[in-house]
CSV table of N, CA and C in Angstrom, one decimal:
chain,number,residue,atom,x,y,z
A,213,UNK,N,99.1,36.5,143.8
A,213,UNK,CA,98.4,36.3,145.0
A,213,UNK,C,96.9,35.9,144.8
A,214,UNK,N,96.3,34.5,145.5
A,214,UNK,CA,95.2,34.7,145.4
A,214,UNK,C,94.0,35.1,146.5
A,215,UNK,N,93.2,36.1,145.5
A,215,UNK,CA,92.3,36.5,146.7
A,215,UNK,C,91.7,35.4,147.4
A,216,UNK,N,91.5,35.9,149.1
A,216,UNK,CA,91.0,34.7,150.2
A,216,UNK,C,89.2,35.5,150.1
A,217,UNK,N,88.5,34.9,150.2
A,217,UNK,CA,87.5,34.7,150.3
A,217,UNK,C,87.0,34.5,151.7
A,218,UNK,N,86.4,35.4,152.3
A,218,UNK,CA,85.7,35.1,154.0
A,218,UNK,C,84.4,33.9,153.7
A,219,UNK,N,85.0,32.9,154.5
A,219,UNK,CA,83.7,31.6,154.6
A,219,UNK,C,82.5,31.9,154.8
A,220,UNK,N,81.6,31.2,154.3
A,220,UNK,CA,80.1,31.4,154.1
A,220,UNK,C,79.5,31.9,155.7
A,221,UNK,N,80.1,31.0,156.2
A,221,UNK,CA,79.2,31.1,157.7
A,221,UNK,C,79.5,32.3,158.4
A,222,UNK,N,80.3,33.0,158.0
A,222,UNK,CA,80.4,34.6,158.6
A,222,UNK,C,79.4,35.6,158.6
A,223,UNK,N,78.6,35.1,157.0
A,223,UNK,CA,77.6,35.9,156.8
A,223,UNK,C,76.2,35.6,157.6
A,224,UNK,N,76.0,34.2,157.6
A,224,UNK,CA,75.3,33.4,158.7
A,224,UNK,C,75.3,33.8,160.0
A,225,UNK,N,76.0,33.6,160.7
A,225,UNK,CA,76.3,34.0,161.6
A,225,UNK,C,76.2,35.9,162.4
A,226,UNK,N,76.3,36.3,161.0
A,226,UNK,CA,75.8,37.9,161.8
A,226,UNK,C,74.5,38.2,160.7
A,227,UNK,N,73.8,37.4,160.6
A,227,UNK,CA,72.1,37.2,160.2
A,227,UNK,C,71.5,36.5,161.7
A,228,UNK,N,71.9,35.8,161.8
A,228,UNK,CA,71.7,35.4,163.0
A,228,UNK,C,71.7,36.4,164.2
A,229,UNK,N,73.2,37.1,164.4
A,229,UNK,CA,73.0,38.2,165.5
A,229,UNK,C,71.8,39.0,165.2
A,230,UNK,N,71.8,39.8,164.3
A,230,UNK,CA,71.2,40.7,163.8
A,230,UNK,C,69.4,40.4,163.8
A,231,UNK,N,69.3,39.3,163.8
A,231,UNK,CA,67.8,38.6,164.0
A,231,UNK,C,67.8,38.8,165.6
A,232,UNK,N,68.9,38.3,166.3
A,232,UNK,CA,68.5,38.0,168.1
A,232,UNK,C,68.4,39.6,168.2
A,233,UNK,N,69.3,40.4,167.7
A,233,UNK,CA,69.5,42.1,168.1
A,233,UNK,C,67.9,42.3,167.9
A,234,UNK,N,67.8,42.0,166.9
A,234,UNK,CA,65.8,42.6,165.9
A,234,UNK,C,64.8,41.7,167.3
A,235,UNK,N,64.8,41.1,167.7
A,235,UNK,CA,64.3,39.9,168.5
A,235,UNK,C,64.1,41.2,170.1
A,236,UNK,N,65.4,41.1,170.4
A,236,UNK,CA,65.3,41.7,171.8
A,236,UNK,C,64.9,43.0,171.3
A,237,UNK,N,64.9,44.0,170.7
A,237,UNK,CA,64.2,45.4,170.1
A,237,UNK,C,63.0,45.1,170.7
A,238,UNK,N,62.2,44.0,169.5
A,238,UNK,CA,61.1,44.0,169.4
A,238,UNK,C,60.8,43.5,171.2
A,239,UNK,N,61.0,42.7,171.8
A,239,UNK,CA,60.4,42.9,173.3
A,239,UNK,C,60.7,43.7,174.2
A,240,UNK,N,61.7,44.6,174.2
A,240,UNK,CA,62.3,46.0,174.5
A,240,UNK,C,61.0,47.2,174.4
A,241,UNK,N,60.8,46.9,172.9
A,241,UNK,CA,59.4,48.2,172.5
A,241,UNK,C,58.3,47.4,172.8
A,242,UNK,N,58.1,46.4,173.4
A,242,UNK,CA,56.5,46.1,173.6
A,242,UNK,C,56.6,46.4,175.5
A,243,UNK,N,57.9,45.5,176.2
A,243,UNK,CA,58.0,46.0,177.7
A,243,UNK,C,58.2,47.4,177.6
A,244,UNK,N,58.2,48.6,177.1
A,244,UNK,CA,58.3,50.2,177.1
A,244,UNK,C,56.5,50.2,176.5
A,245,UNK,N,55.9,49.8,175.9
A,245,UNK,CA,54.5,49.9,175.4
A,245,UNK,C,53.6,49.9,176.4
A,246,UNK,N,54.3,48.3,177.3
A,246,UNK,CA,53.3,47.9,178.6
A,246,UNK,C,53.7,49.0,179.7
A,247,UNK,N,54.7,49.2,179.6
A,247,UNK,CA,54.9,50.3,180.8
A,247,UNK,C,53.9,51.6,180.6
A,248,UNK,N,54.1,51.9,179.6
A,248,UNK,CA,53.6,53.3,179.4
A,248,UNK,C,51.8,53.6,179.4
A,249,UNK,N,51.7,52.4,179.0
A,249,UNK,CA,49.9,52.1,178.7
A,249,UNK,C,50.1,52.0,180.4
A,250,UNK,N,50.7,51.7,181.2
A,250,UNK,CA,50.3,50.9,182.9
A,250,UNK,C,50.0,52.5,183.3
A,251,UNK,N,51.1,53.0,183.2
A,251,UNK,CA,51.4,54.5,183.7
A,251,UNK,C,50.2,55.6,182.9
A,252,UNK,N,49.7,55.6,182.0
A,252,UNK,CA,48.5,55.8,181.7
A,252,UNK,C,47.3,55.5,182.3
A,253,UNK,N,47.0,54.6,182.6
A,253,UNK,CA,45.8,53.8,183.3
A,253,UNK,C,46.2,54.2,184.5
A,254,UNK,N,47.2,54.5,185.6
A,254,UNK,CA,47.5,55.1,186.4
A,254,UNK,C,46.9,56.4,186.9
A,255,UNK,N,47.3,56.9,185.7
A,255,UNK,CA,47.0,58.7,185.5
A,255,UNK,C,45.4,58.7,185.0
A,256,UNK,N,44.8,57.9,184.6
A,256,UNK,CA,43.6,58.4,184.3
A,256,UNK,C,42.5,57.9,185.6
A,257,UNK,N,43.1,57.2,186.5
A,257,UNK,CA,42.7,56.7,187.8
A,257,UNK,C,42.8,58.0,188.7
A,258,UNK,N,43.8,58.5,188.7
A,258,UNK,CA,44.1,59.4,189.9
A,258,UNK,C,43.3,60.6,189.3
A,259,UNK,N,43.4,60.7,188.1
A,259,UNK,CA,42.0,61.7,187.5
A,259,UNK,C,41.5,62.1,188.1
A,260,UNK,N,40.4,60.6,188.0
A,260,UNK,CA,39.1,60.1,188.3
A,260,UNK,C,38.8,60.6,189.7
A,261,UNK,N,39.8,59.7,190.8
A,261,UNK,CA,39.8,60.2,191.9
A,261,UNK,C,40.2,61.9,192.2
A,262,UNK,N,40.4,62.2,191.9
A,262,UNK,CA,40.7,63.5,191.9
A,262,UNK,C,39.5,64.0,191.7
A,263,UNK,N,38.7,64.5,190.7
A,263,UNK,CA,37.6,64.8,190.3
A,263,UNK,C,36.5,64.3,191.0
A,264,UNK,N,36.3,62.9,191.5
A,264,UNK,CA,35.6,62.9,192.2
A,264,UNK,C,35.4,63.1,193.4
A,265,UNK,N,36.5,63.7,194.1
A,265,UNK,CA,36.8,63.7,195.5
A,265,UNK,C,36.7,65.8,196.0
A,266,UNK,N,36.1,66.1,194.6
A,266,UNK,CA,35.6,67.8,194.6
A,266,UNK,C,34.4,68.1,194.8
């Protein structure tokens, strides 16, 4: 029996997924960064107002 060998581009091809997967992470963790920094700046507003309205 000879051993079959899986074609080159198999491996290509899930380097490739694995880049788009790494891809969408990375703007996943920066849209959760911007959210969180928004929601921040939020809360240190309503602070403000808060505090100043004593």
């Amino acid at each position: 029996m000879k051993k079959v060998s899986p074609p080159d581009n198999i491996e290509l091809t899930t380097n490739k997924n694995q880049e788009a997967i790494r891809m969408k992470q990375k703007s996943i963790n920066k849209k959760i960064s911007r959210i969180s920094q928004d929601t921040l700046i939020v809360g240190i507003d309503l602070q403000k107002e808060l505090i100043g309205s004593e």
